[in-house]
Tab-separated table of C-alpha atoms in Angstrom:
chain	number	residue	atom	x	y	z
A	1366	UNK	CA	-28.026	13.736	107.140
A	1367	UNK	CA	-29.532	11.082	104.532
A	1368	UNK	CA	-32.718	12.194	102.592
A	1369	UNK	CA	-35.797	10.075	102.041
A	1370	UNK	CA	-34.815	8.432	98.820
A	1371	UNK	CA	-38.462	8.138	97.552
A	1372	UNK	CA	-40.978	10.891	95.949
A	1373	UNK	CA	-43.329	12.094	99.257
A	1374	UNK	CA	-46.256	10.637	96.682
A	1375	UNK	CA	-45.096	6.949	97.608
A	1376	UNK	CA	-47.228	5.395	100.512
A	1377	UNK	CA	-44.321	5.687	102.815
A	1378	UNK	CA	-43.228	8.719	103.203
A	1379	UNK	CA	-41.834	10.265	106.021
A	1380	UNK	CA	-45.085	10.902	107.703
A	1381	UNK	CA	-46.619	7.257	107.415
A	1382	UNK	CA	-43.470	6.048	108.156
A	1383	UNK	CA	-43.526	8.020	111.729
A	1384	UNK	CA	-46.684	7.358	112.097
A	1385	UNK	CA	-45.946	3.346	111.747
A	1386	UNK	CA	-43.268	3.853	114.266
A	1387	UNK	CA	-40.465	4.074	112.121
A	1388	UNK	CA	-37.231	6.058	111.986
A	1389	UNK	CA	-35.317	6.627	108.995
A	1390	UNK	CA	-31.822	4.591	109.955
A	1391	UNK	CA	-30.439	4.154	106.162
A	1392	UNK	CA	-27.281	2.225	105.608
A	1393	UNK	CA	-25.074	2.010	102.178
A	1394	UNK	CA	-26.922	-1.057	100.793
A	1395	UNK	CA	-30.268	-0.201	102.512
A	1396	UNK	CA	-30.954	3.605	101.322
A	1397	UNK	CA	-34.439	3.465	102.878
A	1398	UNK	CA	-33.856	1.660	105.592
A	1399	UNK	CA	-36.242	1.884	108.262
A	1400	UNK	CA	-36.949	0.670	112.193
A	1401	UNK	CA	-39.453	0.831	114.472
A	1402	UNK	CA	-38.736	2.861	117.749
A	1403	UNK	CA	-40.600	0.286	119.797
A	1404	UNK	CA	-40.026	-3.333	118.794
A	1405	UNK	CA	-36.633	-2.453	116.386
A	1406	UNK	CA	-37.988	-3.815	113.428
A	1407	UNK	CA	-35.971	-2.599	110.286
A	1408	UNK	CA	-37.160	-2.987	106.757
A	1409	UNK	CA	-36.679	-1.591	103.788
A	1410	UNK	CA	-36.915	-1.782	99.944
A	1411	UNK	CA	-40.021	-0.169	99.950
A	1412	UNK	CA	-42.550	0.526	96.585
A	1413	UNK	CA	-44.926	3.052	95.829
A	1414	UNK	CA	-48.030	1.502	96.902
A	1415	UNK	CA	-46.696	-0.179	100.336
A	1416	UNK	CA	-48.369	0.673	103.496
A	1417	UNK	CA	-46.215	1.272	106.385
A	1418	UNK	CA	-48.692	0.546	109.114
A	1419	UNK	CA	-49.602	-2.271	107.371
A	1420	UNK	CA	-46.596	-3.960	106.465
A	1421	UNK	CA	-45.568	-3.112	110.279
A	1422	UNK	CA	-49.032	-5.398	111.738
A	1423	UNK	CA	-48.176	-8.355	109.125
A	1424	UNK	CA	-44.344	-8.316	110.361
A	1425	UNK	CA	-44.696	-7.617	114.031
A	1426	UNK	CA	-48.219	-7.918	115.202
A	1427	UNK	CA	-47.292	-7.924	119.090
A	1428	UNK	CA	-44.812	-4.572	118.555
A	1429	UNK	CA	-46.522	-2.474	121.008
A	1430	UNK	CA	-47.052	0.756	118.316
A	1431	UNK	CA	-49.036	-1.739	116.201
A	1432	UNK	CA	-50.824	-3.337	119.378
A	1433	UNK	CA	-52.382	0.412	120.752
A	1434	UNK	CA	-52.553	1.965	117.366
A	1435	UNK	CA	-54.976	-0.587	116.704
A	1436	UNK	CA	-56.577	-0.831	119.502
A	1437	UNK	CA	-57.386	2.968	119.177
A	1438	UNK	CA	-58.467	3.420	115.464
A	1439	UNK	CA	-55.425	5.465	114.515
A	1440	UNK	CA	-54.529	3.240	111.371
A	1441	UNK	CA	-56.155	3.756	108.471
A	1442	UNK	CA	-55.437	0.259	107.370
A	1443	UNK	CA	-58.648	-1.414	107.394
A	1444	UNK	CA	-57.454	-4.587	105.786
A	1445	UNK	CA	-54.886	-4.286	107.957
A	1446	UNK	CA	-57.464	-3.966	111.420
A	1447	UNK	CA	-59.730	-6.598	109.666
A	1448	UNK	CA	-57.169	-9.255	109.089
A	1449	UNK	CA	-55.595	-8.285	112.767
A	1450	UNK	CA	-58.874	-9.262	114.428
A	1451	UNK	CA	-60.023	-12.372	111.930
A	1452	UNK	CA	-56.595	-13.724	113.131
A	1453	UNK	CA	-56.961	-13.339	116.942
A	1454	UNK	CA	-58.556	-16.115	118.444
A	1455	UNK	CA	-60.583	-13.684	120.917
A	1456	UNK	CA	-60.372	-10.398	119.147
A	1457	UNK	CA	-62.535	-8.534	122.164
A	1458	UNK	CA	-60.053	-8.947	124.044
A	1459	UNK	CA	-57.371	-7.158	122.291
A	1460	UNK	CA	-59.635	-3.877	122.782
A	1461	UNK	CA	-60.121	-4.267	126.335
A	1462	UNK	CA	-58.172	-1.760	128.350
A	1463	UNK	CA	-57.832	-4.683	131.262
A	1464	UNK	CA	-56.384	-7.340	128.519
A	1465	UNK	CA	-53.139	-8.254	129.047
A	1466	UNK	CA	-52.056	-7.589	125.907
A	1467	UNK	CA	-52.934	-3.669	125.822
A	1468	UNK	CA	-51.508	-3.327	129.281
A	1469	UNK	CA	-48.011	-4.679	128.184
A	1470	UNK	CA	-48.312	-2.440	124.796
A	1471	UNK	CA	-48.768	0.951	127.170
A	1472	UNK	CA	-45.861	-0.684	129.645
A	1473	UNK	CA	-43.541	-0.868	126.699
A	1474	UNK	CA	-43.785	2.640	126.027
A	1475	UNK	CA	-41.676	3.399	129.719
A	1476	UNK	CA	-38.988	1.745	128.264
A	1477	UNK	CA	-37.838	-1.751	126.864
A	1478	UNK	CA	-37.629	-5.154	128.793
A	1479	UNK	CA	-37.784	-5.806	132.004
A	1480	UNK	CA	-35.828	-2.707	132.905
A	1481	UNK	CA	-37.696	0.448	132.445
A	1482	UNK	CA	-34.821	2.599	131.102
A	1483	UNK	CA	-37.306	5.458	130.238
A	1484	UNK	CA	-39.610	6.440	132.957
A	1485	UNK	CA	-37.721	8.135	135.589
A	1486	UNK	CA	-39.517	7.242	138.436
A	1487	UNK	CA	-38.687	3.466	138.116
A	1488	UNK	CA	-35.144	3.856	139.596
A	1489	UNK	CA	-36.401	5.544	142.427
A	1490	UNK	CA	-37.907	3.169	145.879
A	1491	UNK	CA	-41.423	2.992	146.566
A	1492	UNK	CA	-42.461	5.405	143.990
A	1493	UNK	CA	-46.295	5.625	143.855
A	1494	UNK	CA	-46.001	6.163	139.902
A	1495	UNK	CA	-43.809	3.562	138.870
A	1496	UNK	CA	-43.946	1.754	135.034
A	1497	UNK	CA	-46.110	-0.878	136.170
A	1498	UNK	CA	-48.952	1.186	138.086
A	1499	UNK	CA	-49.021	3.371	135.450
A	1500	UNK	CA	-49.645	1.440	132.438
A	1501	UNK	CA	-52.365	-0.686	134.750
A	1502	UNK	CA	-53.859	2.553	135.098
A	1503	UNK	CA	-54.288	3.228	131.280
A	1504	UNK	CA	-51.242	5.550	131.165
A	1505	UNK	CA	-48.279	5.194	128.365
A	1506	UNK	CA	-45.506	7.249	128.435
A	1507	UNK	CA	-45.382	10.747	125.994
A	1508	UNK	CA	-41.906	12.697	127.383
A	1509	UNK	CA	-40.729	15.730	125.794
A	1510	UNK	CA	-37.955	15.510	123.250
A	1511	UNK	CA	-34.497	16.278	125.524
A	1512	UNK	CA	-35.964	16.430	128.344
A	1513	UNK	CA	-34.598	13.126	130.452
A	1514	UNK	CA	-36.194	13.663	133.695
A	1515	UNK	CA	-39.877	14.625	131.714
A	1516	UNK	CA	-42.550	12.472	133.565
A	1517	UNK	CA	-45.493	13.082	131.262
A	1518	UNK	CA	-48.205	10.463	131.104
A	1519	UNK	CA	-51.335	10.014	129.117
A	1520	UNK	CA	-54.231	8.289	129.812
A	1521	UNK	CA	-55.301	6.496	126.416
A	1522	UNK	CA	-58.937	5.992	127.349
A	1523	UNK	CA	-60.114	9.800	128.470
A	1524	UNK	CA	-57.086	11.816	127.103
A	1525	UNK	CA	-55.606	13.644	130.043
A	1526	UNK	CA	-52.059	14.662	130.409
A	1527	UNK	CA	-50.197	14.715	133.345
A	1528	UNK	CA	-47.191	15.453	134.587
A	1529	UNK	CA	-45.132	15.671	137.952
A	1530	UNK	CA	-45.639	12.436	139.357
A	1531	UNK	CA	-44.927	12.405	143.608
A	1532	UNK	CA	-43.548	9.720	145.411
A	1533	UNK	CA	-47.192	9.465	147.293
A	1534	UNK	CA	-49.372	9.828	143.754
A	1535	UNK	CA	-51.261	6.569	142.481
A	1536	UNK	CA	-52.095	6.776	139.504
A	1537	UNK	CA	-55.237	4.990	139.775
């Protein structure tokens, strides 16, 4: 096991740095080395005063962590928000949970590409609650830690939870 290299006073910490998406992946010239879970950005040579959400929206704005963490408010990044929605050309419609953008944000969290590696139901025929119907639905993907065959879902707009997804559920 590596440490964090840096004092927990500098701006990314462990704990902004999760909250960014990141993972600690250090390497002998890279010490504080760092990649995103969803879009497998690494940086690194971070200072005191850096913002990891921040640094994360200027380097990958369409990484799907950066995409619904702004869209929700969970960044406290304001120049960060600001400058995200000065830059789009229609920034309503990077809120709106029918934009196409959002909906391929909360399909990215079932898994990467085209193959949906995560969600368990995907591999299976005809399954009422596969990737796709879910994230149309306002669902992204929140399994337990070790537990492969976990199905839990959340609904980003009213908060529910669910779990134990049938072949016969819609999710809609």
């Amino acid at each position: 096991t590596v440490a964090w290299p840096h004092p927990q006073k500098f701006g990314a910490n462990p704990e902004t740095l999760a909250d960014a998406g990141f993972y600690h992946n250090p390497s002998p010239y890279d010490p504080d080395n760092v990649c995103c879970f969803m879009c497998g950005k690494e940086l690194a040579e971070w200072e005191e005063h850096d913002d990891p959400f921040k640094i994360h929206a200027e380097k990958c704005p369409k990484c799907p962590w950066v995409v619904l963490n702004f869209a929700f408010g969970n960044t406290s990044s304001a120049d960060t928000v600001l400058s995200f929605h000065v830059s789009s050309s229609s920034p309503s419609t990077k809120i709106s949970p029918t934009s196409n953008i959002l909906y391929e944000a909360r399909l990215a969290t079932y898994g990467p590409g085209g193959k949906r590696k995560w969600w368990p139901h995907d591999g299976r025929k005809k399954h009422g609650a596969n990737s796709k119907k879910m994230a149309a639905a306002g669902f992204i993907f929140q399994p337990e830690i070790d537990s492969p065959e976990d199905d839990t879902a959340t609904c980003l707009y009213c908060e529910t939870t669910l779990s134990g997804w049938e072949s016969t559920d819609d999710p809609l």
